[in-house]
Amino acid sequence: MTETPRTALTIAGSDSGGGAGIQADLRTFFACGVHGLVSLTAVTVQNSLGVQGFTEIPAEVVAAQIKAVAQDMGVNAAKTGMLATAEIIRTVAKTLDEVHIGRDTGVPFVVDPVAASMTGHALLREEALEAIRTELFPRATLITPNLDEVKLLTGVSVSDKESQYAAARALLEFGSTWVLVKGGHMYDDPHCVDLLSDGREFVELSGHRYDTENTHGGGDTMASAITAALAKGATVPDAVAQGKEFIERCVAEGYALGAGVGPVSPFWRLKES
Ligand code: PLP
């Protein structure tokens, strides 16, 4: 009989263009060899040119999806992406407690604090930022903000190594076990240096910066690859190192699709296996 794979749950929005959101998460989970479970939070209308709008799923339906899969199939690790509203965020926090997912439960929980698309469109109602800080970060094993999200969440503008370390310290104050401050948007740095810390250990992960326009879904893909590795039992530093290697290949193989920003791609993993 075929061995049952480990499971990873994504609590996130749909991207009609198929590049980010749950589409990126499920594609990444598959490429990383874990079974993907979904709690859909919002339906976005978007293409390569940007997000035209979104409709959120009722919070009780988001909760019911989480409970349905957690109680029957079991979750080995979970992540959040686009959560849309403060009500959904509060409901997700409460539901994760009920099904024993989160930093103190043995089931790792990754929070990717998605606030806006790279094309500048809001994916979170304004009042929801505070709920991410107070409801989700204290339950998170790892949070993975990019530099725009760091600025929104802490007010710190990261422009060099010193400010990246300051941002990591400020974010850990909100209560996650680990923080990954992604440096990919520090465009004057010839490398992409991400900083991982739990407040004691500070690990700099340096990667290649590719000259490409096609980076849509990059944040989601990296957080999902990390979540998949955690689902398979990796430690946080090992899972982040695996996620970094995975996203680098996906960015290298991103492709043009539509008139705007094309997606990153995990197809290389399938070609190799
Ligand atoms: N749409 C959805 C549903 C998302 O979850 C995200 C990011 O998390 C985006 C769009 C934006 O992706 P990007 O900023 O990579 O274009």
PDB file of C-alpha atoms and ligand atoms in Angstrom:
ATOM      1  CA  MET A   1       0.000   0.000   0.000  1.00  0.00           C
ATOM      2  CA  THR A   2       1.202   3.527  -0.745  1.00  0.00           C
ATOM      3  CA  GLU A   3       2.497   5.335   2.294  1.00  0.00           C
ATOM      4  CA  THR A   4       0.296   8.257   3.372  1.00  0.00           C
ATOM      5  CA  PRO A   5       2.199  11.559   3.049  1.00  0.00           C
ATOM      6  CA  ARG A   6       2.392  14.166   5.794  1.00  0.00           C
ATOM      7  CA  THR A   7      -0.231  16.940   5.623  1.00  0.00           C
ATOM      8  CA  ALA A   8       0.050  20.730   5.506  1.00  0.00           C
ATOM      9  CA  LEU A   9      -2.887  23.118   5.875  1.00  0.00           C
ATOM     10  CA  THR A  10      -3.068  26.493   4.130  1.00  0.00           C
ATOM     11  CA  ILE A  11      -5.534  29.089   5.394  1.00  0.00           C
ATOM     12  CA  ALA A  12      -5.485  31.600   2.544  1.00  0.00           C
ATOM     13  CA  GLY A  13      -7.145  33.269  -0.426  1.00  0.00           C
ATOM     14  CA  SER A  14      -7.613  32.185  -4.025  1.00  0.00           C
ATOM     15  CA  ASP A  15      -5.778  33.879  -6.920  1.00  0.00           C
ATOM     16  CA  SER A  16      -7.762  33.549 -10.170  1.00  0.00           C
ATOM     17  CA  GLY A  17      -4.474  33.986 -12.050  1.00  0.00           C
ATOM     18  CA  GLY A  18      -3.103  30.847 -10.395  1.00  0.00           C
ATOM     19  CA  GLY A  19       0.230  32.412  -9.382  1.00  0.00           C
ATOM     20  CA  ALA A  20      -0.170  33.185  -5.661  1.00  0.00           C
ATOM     21  CA  GLY A  21      -2.564  32.279  -2.831  1.00  0.00           C
ATOM     22  CA  ILE A  22      -3.853  28.754  -2.331  1.00  0.00           C
ATOM     23  CA  GLN A  23      -2.888  27.856  -5.883  1.00  0.00           C
ATOM     24  CA  ALA A  24       0.786  28.571  -5.122  1.00  0.00           C
ATOM     25  CA  ASP A  25       0.505  26.863  -1.733  1.00  0.00           C
ATOM     26  CA  LEU A  26      -0.993  23.622  -3.077  1.00  0.00           C
ATOM     27  CA  ARG A  27       1.444  23.515  -5.987  1.00  0.00           C
ATOM     28  CA  THR A  28       4.336  23.933  -3.541  1.00  0.00           C
ATOM     29  CA  PHE A  29       3.003  21.361  -1.064  1.00  0.00           C
ATOM     30  CA  PHE A  30       2.692  18.861  -3.931  1.00  0.00           C
ATOM     31  CA  ALA A  31       6.197  19.609  -5.217  1.00  0.00           C
ATOM     32  CA  CYS A  32       7.541  19.153  -1.670  1.00  0.00           C
ATOM     33  CA  GLY A  33       5.778  15.815  -1.202  1.00  0.00           C
ATOM     34  CA  VAL A  34       3.094  16.712   1.347  1.00  0.00           C
ATOM     35  CA  HIS A  35      -0.679  16.467   1.039  1.00  0.00           C
ATOM     36  CA  GLY A  36      -2.242  19.950   0.966  1.00  0.00           C
ATOM     37  CA  LEU A  37      -5.361  20.838   2.952  1.00  0.00           C
ATOM     38  CA  VAL A  38      -7.231  24.135   2.496  1.00  0.00           C
ATOM     39  CA  SER A  39      -9.338  26.596   4.406  1.00  0.00           C
ATOM     40  CA  LEU A  40     -10.311  29.247   1.844  1.00  0.00           C
ATOM     41  CA  THR A  41     -10.612  32.778   3.279  1.00  0.00           C
ATOM     42  CA  ALA A  42     -11.293  34.969   0.245  1.00  0.00           C
ATOM     43  CA  VAL A  43     -11.785  34.876  -3.498  1.00  0.00           C
ATOM     44  CA  THR A  44      -9.705  37.460  -5.347  1.00  0.00           C
ATOM     45  CA  VAL A  45     -10.332  38.596  -8.892  1.00  0.00           C
ATOM     46  CA  GLN A  46      -6.891  39.129 -10.369  1.00  0.00           C
ATOM     47  CA  ASN A  47      -4.544  38.599 -13.273  1.00  0.00           C
ATOM     48  CA  SER A  48      -0.911  39.468 -14.021  1.00  0.00           C
ATOM     49  CA  LEU A  49      -1.783  43.190 -13.927  1.00  0.00           C
ATOM     50  CA  GLY A  50      -3.090  43.158 -10.369  1.00  0.00           C
ATOM     51  CA  VAL A  51      -5.988  42.519  -8.009  1.00  0.00           C
ATOM     52  CA  GLN A  52      -9.327  43.919  -9.189  1.00  0.00           C
ATOM     53  CA  GLY A  53     -11.148  43.082  -5.968  1.00  0.00           C
ATOM     54  CA  PHE A  54     -11.974  40.371  -3.469  1.00  0.00           C
ATOM     55  CA  THR A  55     -14.850  38.869  -1.524  1.00  0.00           C
ATOM     56  CA  GLU A  56     -14.224  37.258   1.838  1.00  0.00           C
ATOM     57  CA  ILE A  57     -15.638  33.886   2.908  1.00  0.00           C
ATOM     58  CA  PRO A  58     -17.844  34.026   6.056  1.00  0.00           C
ATOM     59  CA  ALA A  59     -15.636  33.531   9.143  1.00  0.00           C
ATOM     60  CA  GLU A  60     -17.683  30.548  10.359  1.00  0.00           C
ATOM     61  CA  VAL A  61     -17.054  28.771   7.031  1.00  0.00           C
ATOM     62  CA  VAL A  62     -13.304  29.408   7.391  1.00  0.00           C
ATOM     63  CA  ALA A  63     -13.476  27.850  10.873  1.00  0.00           C
ATOM     64  CA  ALA A  64     -15.581  24.898   9.679  1.00  0.00           C
ATOM     65  CA  GLN A  65     -13.069  24.061   6.940  1.00  0.00           C
ATOM     66  CA  ILE A  66     -10.195  24.027   9.464  1.00  0.00           C
ATOM     67  CA  LYS A  67     -12.121  21.811  11.888  1.00  0.00           C
ATOM     68  CA  ALA A  68     -13.316  19.419   9.161  1.00  0.00           C
ATOM     69  CA  VAL A  69      -9.823  18.587   7.955  1.00  0.00           C
ATOM     70  CA  ALA A  70      -8.029  18.780  11.314  1.00  0.00           C
ATOM     71  CA  GLN A  71     -10.464  16.474  13.092  1.00  0.00           C
ATOM     72  CA  ASP A  72     -10.556  13.821  10.360  1.00  0.00           C
ATOM     73  CA  MET A  73      -7.271  13.930   8.472  1.00  0.00           C
ATOM     74  CA  GLY A  74      -4.853  15.500  10.930  1.00  0.00           C
ATOM     75  CA  VAL A  75      -2.562  18.452  10.272  1.00  0.00           C
ATOM     76  CA  ASN A  76       1.233  18.172  10.585  1.00  0.00           C
ATOM     77  CA  ALA A  77       1.875  21.902   9.972  1.00  0.00           C
ATOM     78  CA  ALA A  78      -0.222  24.931   9.000  1.00  0.00           C
ATOM     79  CA  LYS A  79       0.272  28.340   7.434  1.00  0.00           C
ATOM     80  CA  THR A  80      -1.777  31.460   6.869  1.00  0.00           C
ATOM     81  CA  GLY A  81      -1.666  33.706   3.813  1.00  0.00           C
ATOM     82  CA  MET A  82      -4.323  36.284   2.876  1.00  0.00           C
ATOM     83  CA  LEU A  83      -6.831  36.537   5.747  1.00  0.00           C
ATOM     84  CA  ALA A  84      -8.778  39.586   4.539  1.00  0.00           C
ATOM     85  CA  THR A  85     -10.530  40.790   7.723  1.00  0.00           C
ATOM     86  CA  ALA A  86     -10.045  41.125  11.482  1.00  0.00           C
ATOM     87  CA  GLU A  87     -13.067  38.867  12.036  1.00  0.00           C
ATOM     88  CA  ILE A  88     -11.492  36.048   9.997  1.00  0.00           C
ATOM     89  CA  ILE A  89      -8.182  36.505  11.836  1.00  0.00           C
ATOM     90  CA  ARG A  90      -9.838  36.318  15.262  1.00  0.00           C
ATOM     91  CA  THR A  91     -11.844  33.254  14.195  1.00  0.00           C
ATOM     92  CA  VAL A  92      -8.762  31.495  12.809  1.00  0.00           C
ATOM     93  CA  ALA A  93      -6.866  32.119  16.078  1.00  0.00           C
ATOM     94  CA  LYS A  94      -9.700  30.673  18.169  1.00  0.00           C
ATOM     95  CA  THR A  95     -10.181  27.686  15.871  1.00  0.00           C
ATOM     96  CA  LEU A  96      -6.474  26.833  15.806  1.00  0.00           C
ATOM     97  CA  ASP A  97      -6.555  26.718  19.617  1.00  0.00           C
ATOM     98  CA  GLU A  98      -9.519  24.342  19.466  1.00  0.00           C
ATOM     99  CA  VAL A  99      -7.775  21.921  17.108  1.00  0.00           C
ATOM    100  CA  HIS A 100      -4.380  22.263  18.835  1.00  0.00           C
ATOM    101  CA  ILE A 101      -2.327  23.907  16.091  1.00  0.00           C
ATOM    102  CA  GLY A 102       0.281  26.528  17.027  1.00  0.00           C
ATOM    103  CA  ARG A 103       3.623  27.230  18.650  1.00  0.00           C
ATOM    104  CA  ASP A 104       3.014  25.376  21.921  1.00  0.00           C
ATOM    105  CA  THR A 105       1.127  22.375  20.534  1.00  0.00           C
ATOM    106  CA  GLY A 106       3.723  20.376  18.596  1.00  0.00           C
ATOM    107  CA  VAL A 107       2.019  21.296  15.293  1.00  0.00           C
ATOM    108  CA  PRO A 108       4.085  24.133  13.765  1.00  0.00           C
ATOM    109  CA  PHE A 109       2.229  27.209  12.537  1.00  0.00           C
ATOM    110  CA  VAL A 110       3.686  29.688  10.016  1.00  0.00           C
ATOM    111  CA  VAL A 111       2.170  33.165   9.631  1.00  0.00           C
ATOM    112  CA  ASP A 112       2.896  34.951   6.360  1.00  0.00           C
ATOM    113  CA  PRO A 113       1.414  38.380   7.208  1.00  0.00           C
ATOM    114  CA  VAL A 114       0.042  39.147   3.737  1.00  0.00           C
ATOM    115  CA  ALA A 115      -1.128  42.771   3.579  1.00  0.00           C
ATOM    116  CA  ALA A 116      -0.859  43.780  -0.076  1.00  0.00           C
ATOM    117  CA  SER A 117       0.146  42.379  -3.452  1.00  0.00           C
ATOM    118  CA  MET A 118       3.434  43.416  -5.028  1.00  0.00           C
ATOM    119  CA  THR A 119       1.333  45.432  -7.480  1.00  0.00           C
ATOM    120  CA  GLY A 120       0.227  47.529  -4.462  1.00  0.00           C
ATOM    121  CA  HIS A 121      -3.333  46.268  -4.001  1.00  0.00           C
ATOM    122  CA  ALA A 122      -4.624  45.781  -0.450  1.00  0.00           C
ATOM    123  CA  LEU A 123      -5.422  42.171   0.500  1.00  0.00           C
ATOM    124  CA  LEU A 124      -6.300  43.019   4.092  1.00  0.00           C
ATOM    125  CA  ARG A 125      -8.885  45.449   5.439  1.00  0.00           C
ATOM    126  CA  GLU A 126      -7.057  48.186   7.341  1.00  0.00           C
ATOM    127  CA  GLU A 127      -8.290  47.367  10.853  1.00  0.00           C
ATOM    128  CA  ALA A 128      -6.976  43.809  10.513  1.00  0.00           C
ATOM    129  CA  LEU A 129      -3.290  44.598  10.961  1.00  0.00           C
ATOM    130  CA  GLU A 130      -3.655  44.893  14.734  1.00  0.00           C
ATOM    131  CA  ALA A 131      -5.418  41.508  14.835  1.00  0.00           C
ATOM    132  CA  ILE A 132      -2.481  39.897  13.009  1.00  0.00           C
ATOM    133  CA  ARG A 133      -0.094  41.306  15.631  1.00  0.00           C
ATOM    134  CA  THR A 134      -2.169  40.412  18.686  1.00  0.00           C
ATOM    135  CA  GLU A 135      -4.050  37.244  17.649  1.00  0.00           C
ATOM    136  CA  LEU A 136      -1.735  35.422  15.257  1.00  0.00           C
ATOM    137  CA  PHE A 137       1.853  36.331  16.079  1.00  0.00           C
ATOM    138  CA  PRO A 138       1.681  35.002  19.700  1.00  0.00           C
ATOM    139  CA  ARG A 139       0.468  31.636  18.314  1.00  0.00           C
ATOM    140  CA  ALA A 140       3.074  31.417  15.533  1.00  0.00           C
ATOM    141  CA  THR A 141       6.103  29.157  15.379  1.00  0.00           C
ATOM    142  CA  LEU A 142       7.470  31.409  12.620  1.00  0.00           C
ATOM    143  CA  ILE A 143       6.401  34.663  10.960  1.00  0.00           C
ATOM    144  CA  THR A 144       7.697  35.558   7.481  1.00  0.00           C
ATOM    145  CA  PRO A 145       7.176  39.266   6.683  1.00  0.00           C
ATOM    146  CA  ASN A 146       8.705  40.993   3.677  1.00  0.00           C
ATOM    147  CA  LEU A 147      10.078  44.503   4.098  1.00  0.00           C
ATOM    148  CA  ASP A 148       6.805  46.268   3.216  1.00  0.00           C
ATOM    149  CA  GLU A 149       5.009  44.172   5.823  1.00  0.00           C
ATOM    150  CA  VAL A 150       7.764  44.876   8.378  1.00  0.00           C
ATOM    151  CA  LYS A 151       7.203  48.617   7.873  1.00  0.00           C
ATOM    152  CA  LEU A 152       3.434  48.261   8.277  1.00  0.00           C
ATOM    153  CA  LEU A 153       3.718  46.057  11.364  1.00  0.00           C
ATOM    154  CA  THR A 154       6.534  47.806  13.256  1.00  0.00           C
ATOM    155  CA  GLY A 155       7.168  51.152  11.592  1.00  0.00           C
ATOM    156  CA  VAL A 156      10.803  50.078  11.002  1.00  0.00           C
ATOM    157  CA  SER A 157      12.124  50.855   7.492  1.00  0.00           C
ATOM    158  CA  VAL A 158      14.706  48.211   6.682  1.00  0.00           C
ATOM    159  CA  SER A 159      17.497  49.490   4.431  1.00  0.00           C
ATOM    160  CA  ASP A 160      20.591  47.730   5.752  1.00  0.00           C
ATOM    161  CA  LYS A 161      21.799  44.946   8.044  1.00  0.00           C
ATOM    162  CA  GLU A 162      21.430  47.008  11.225  1.00  0.00           C
ATOM    163  CA  SER A 163      17.800  47.924  10.567  1.00  0.00           C
ATOM    164  CA  GLN A 164      17.043  44.326   9.525  1.00  0.00           C
ATOM    165  CA  TYR A 165      18.293  43.121  12.936  1.00  0.00           C
ATOM    166  CA  ALA A 166      16.279  45.875  14.675  1.00  0.00           C
ATOM    167  CA  ALA A 167      13.153  44.788  12.769  1.00  0.00           C
ATOM    168  CA  ALA A 168      13.668  41.151  13.798  1.00  0.00           C
ATOM    169  CA  ARG A 169      13.926  42.155  17.462  1.00  0.00           C
ATOM    170  CA  ALA A 170      10.846  44.398  17.231  1.00  0.00           C
ATOM    171  CA  LEU A 171       8.774  41.660  15.561  1.00  0.00           C
ATOM    172  CA  LEU A 172       9.736  39.027  18.153  1.00  0.00           C
ATOM    173  CA  GLU A 173       8.180  41.295  20.797  1.00  0.00           C
ATOM    174  CA  PHE A 174       4.776  40.292  19.401  1.00  0.00           C
ATOM    175  CA  GLY A 175       5.349  36.731  20.620  1.00  0.00           C
ATOM    176  CA  SER A 176       6.232  34.369  17.769  1.00  0.00           C
ATOM    177  CA  THR A 177       8.979  31.839  18.473  1.00  0.00           C
ATOM    178  CA  TRP A 178      10.922  32.696  15.293  1.00  0.00           C
ATOM    179  CA  VAL A 179      10.910  35.533  12.767  1.00  0.00           C
ATOM    180  CA  LEU A 180      12.231  35.531   9.205  1.00  0.00           C
ATOM    181  CA  VAL A 181      12.772  39.074   7.947  1.00  0.00           C
ATOM    182  CA  LYS A 182      12.971  38.584   4.178  1.00  0.00           C
ATOM    183  CA  GLY A 183      15.421  40.950   2.503  1.00  0.00           C
ATOM    184  CA  GLY A 184      14.379  40.289  -1.087  1.00  0.00           C
ATOM    185  CA  HIS A 185      12.886  43.777  -1.496  1.00  0.00           C
ATOM    186  CA  MET A 186      16.185  45.488  -0.526  1.00  0.00           C
ATOM    187  CA  TYR A 187      16.906  46.062  -4.194  1.00  0.00           C
ATOM    188  CA  ASP A 188      20.287  47.805  -3.831  1.00  0.00           C
ATOM    189  CA  ASP A 189      21.716  44.651  -2.217  1.00  0.00           C
ATOM    190  CA  PRO A 190      23.221  42.363  -4.905  1.00  0.00           C
ATOM    191  CA  HIS A 191      22.189  39.348  -2.773  1.00  0.00           C
ATOM    192  CA  CYS A 192      18.847  38.441  -1.180  1.00  0.00           C
ATOM    193  CA  VAL A 193      19.731  38.162   2.505  1.00  0.00           C
ATOM    194  CA  ASP A 194      17.001  36.910   4.830  1.00  0.00           C
ATOM    195  CA  LEU A 195      17.468  37.097   8.600  1.00  0.00           C
ATOM    196  CA  LEU A 196      16.115  34.299  10.808  1.00  0.00           C
ATOM    197  CA  SER A 197      16.026  34.742  14.580  1.00  0.00           C
ATOM    198  CA  ASP A 198      14.459  33.452  17.771  1.00  0.00           C
ATOM    199  CA  GLY A 199      16.036  36.291  19.780  1.00  0.00           C
ATOM    200  CA  ARG A 200      19.103  34.238  20.762  1.00  0.00           C
ATOM    201  CA  GLU A 201      20.258  32.884  17.435  1.00  0.00           C
ATOM    202  CA  PHE A 202      20.592  35.164  14.367  1.00  0.00           C
ATOM    203  CA  VAL A 203      21.096  33.346  11.062  1.00  0.00           C
ATOM    204  CA  GLU A 204      21.716  35.223   7.806  1.00  0.00           C
ATOM    205  CA  LEU A 205      20.626  33.280   4.732  1.00  0.00           C
ATOM    206  CA  SER A 206      22.146  34.724   1.598  1.00  0.00           C
ATOM    207  CA  GLY A 207      20.749  33.905  -1.832  1.00  0.00           C
ATOM    208  CA  HIS A 208      21.246  34.896  -5.449  1.00  0.00           C
ATOM    209  CA  ARG A 209      19.294  37.895  -6.760  1.00  0.00           C
ATOM    210  CA  TYR A 210      17.869  37.139 -10.203  1.00  0.00           C
ATOM    211  CA  ASP A 211      17.165  39.810 -12.779  1.00  0.00           C
ATOM    212  CA  THR A 212      13.526  38.852 -13.402  1.00  0.00           C
ATOM    213  CA  GLU A 213      10.100  40.471 -13.485  1.00  0.00           C
ATOM    214  CA  ASN A 214       8.319  37.192 -12.810  1.00  0.00           C
ATOM    215  CA  THR A 215       8.131  36.966  -9.035  1.00  0.00           C
ATOM    216  CA  HIS A 216       4.377  36.829  -8.428  1.00  0.00           C
ATOM    217  CA  GLY A 217       3.568  34.347  -5.644  1.00  0.00           C
ATOM    218  CA  GLY A 218       7.151  34.298  -4.340  1.00  0.00           C
ATOM    219  CA  GLY A 219       6.268  34.981  -0.700  1.00  0.00           C
ATOM    220  CA  ASP A 220       3.489  32.389  -0.645  1.00  0.00           C
ATOM    221  CA  THR A 221       5.703  29.796  -2.307  1.00  0.00           C
ATOM    222  CA  MET A 222       8.535  30.292   0.184  1.00  0.00           C
ATOM    223  CA  ALA A 223       6.251  30.141   3.242  1.00  0.00           C
ATOM    224  CA  SER A 224       4.608  26.999   1.849  1.00  0.00           C
ATOM    225  CA  ALA A 225       7.931  25.279   1.197  1.00  0.00           C
ATOM    226  CA  ILE A 226       8.949  26.056   4.799  1.00  0.00           C
ATOM    227  CA  THR A 227       5.594  24.738   6.071  1.00  0.00           C
ATOM    228  CA  ALA A 228       5.989  21.539   4.032  1.00  0.00           C
ATOM    229  CA  ALA A 229       9.443  20.951   5.524  1.00  0.00           C
ATOM    230  CA  LEU A 230       8.062  21.547   9.038  1.00  0.00           C
ATOM    231  CA  ALA A 231       5.247  19.074   8.297  1.00  0.00           C
ATOM    232  CA  LYS A 232       7.924  16.512   7.487  1.00  0.00           C
ATOM    233  CA  GLY A 233       9.604  17.115  10.846  1.00  0.00           C
ATOM    234  CA  ALA A 234      12.402  19.580  10.041  1.00  0.00           C
ATOM    235  CA  THR A 235      13.551  22.070  12.680  1.00  0.00           C
ATOM    236  CA  VAL A 236      12.748  25.730  11.951  1.00  0.00           C
ATOM    237  CA  PRO A 237      16.322  26.616  10.826  1.00  0.00           C
ATOM    238  CA  ASP A 238      16.449  23.547   8.550  1.00  0.00           C
ATOM    239  CA  ALA A 239      12.951  24.199   7.165  1.00  0.00           C
ATOM    240  CA  VAL A 240      13.833  27.834   6.397  1.00  0.00           C
ATOM    241  CA  ALA A 241      17.088  26.791   4.688  1.00  0.00           C
ATOM    242  CA  GLN A 242      15.109  24.301   2.561  1.00  0.00           C
ATOM    243  CA  GLY A 243      12.480  26.972   1.798  1.00  0.00           C
ATOM    244  CA  LYS A 244      15.188  29.429   0.752  1.00  0.00           C
ATOM    245  CA  GLU A 245      16.775  26.940  -1.625  1.00  0.00           C
ATOM    246  CA  PHE A 246      13.348  26.041  -3.036  1.00  0.00           C
ATOM    247  CA  ILE A 247      12.233  29.641  -3.689  1.00  0.00           C
ATOM    248  CA  GLU A 248      15.544  30.516  -5.317  1.00  0.00           C
ATOM    249  CA  ARG A 249      15.000  27.832  -7.947  1.00  0.00           C
ATOM    250  CA  CYS A 250      11.352  28.898  -8.350  1.00  0.00           C
ATOM    251  CA  VAL A 251      12.370  32.536  -8.962  1.00  0.00           C
ATOM    252  CA  ALA A 252      15.061  31.422 -11.420  1.00  0.00           C
ATOM    253  CA  GLU A 253      12.383  29.555 -13.376  1.00  0.00           C
ATOM    254  CA  GLY A 254       9.584  32.144 -13.135  1.00  0.00           C
ATOM    255  CA  TYR A 255       7.919  32.740 -16.493  1.00  0.00           C
ATOM    256  CA  ALA A 256       6.082  35.502 -18.367  1.00  0.00           C
ATOM    257  CA  LEU A 257       2.290  35.065 -18.460  1.00  0.00           C
ATOM    258  CA  GLY A 258      -0.069  37.934 -19.284  1.00  0.00           C
ATOM    259  CA  ALA A 259       0.969  41.553 -19.784  1.00  0.00           C
ATOM    260  CA  GLY A 260       2.127  42.122 -16.177  1.00  0.00           C
ATOM    261  CA  VAL A 261       4.017  40.133 -13.558  1.00  0.00           C
ATOM    262  CA  GLY A 262       4.418  36.409 -14.234  1.00  0.00           C
ATOM    263  CA  PRO A 263       4.565  33.698 -11.528  1.00  0.00           C
ATOM    264  CA  VAL A 264       7.481  31.931  -9.882  1.00  0.00           C
ATOM    265  CA  SER A 265       7.466  28.244 -10.723  1.00  0.00           C
ATOM    266  CA  PRO A 266       8.160  24.984  -8.877  1.00  0.00           C
ATOM    267  CA  PHE A 267       8.055  22.940 -12.127  1.00  0.00           C
ATOM    268  CA  TRP A 268      11.807  22.320 -11.885  1.00  0.00           C
ATOM    269  CA  ARG A 269      11.188  20.017  -8.927  1.00  0.00           C
ATOM    270  CA  LEU A 270       8.921  17.792 -11.026  1.00  0.00           C
ATOM    271  CA  LYS A 271      11.429  17.699 -13.894  1.00  0.00           C
ATOM    272  CA  GLU A 272      14.144  16.604 -11.463  1.00  0.00           C
ATOM    273  CA  SER A 273      12.212  13.843  -9.735  1.00  0.00           C
TER     274      SER A 273
HETATM  275  N1  PLP B   1      -3.339  37.055  -4.142  1.00  0.00           N
HETATM  276  C1  PLP B   1      -3.384  36.273  -3.084  1.00  0.00           C
HETATM  277  C2  PLP B   1      -4.605  35.457  -2.847  1.00  0.00           C
HETATM  278  C3  PLP B   1      -2.278  36.217  -2.211  1.00  0.00           C
HETATM  279  O1  PLP B   1      -2.305  35.424  -1.128  1.00  0.00           O
HETATM  280  C4  PLP B   1      -1.125  37.005  -2.491  1.00  0.00           C
HETATM  281  C5  PLP B   1       0.031  36.985  -1.604  1.00  0.00           C
HETATM  282  O2  PLP B   1       0.084  36.351  -0.596  1.00  0.00           O
HETATM  283  C6  PLP B   1      -1.142  37.820  -3.612  1.00  0.00           C
HETATM  284  C7  PLP B   1      -2.249  37.818  -4.407  1.00  0.00           C
HETATM  285  C8  PLP B   1       0.002  38.703  -3.962  1.00  0.00           C
HETATM  286  O3  PLP B   1       1.105  38.018  -4.380  1.00  0.00           O
HETATM  287  P1  PLP B   1       2.352  38.823  -4.914  1.00  0.00           P
HETATM  288  O4  PLP B   1       2.602  39.938  -3.950  1.00  0.00           O
HETATM  289  O5  PLP B   1       3.453  37.819  -4.949  1.00  0.00           O
HETATM  290  O6  PLP B   1       2.001  39.337  -6.274  1.00  0.00           O
END
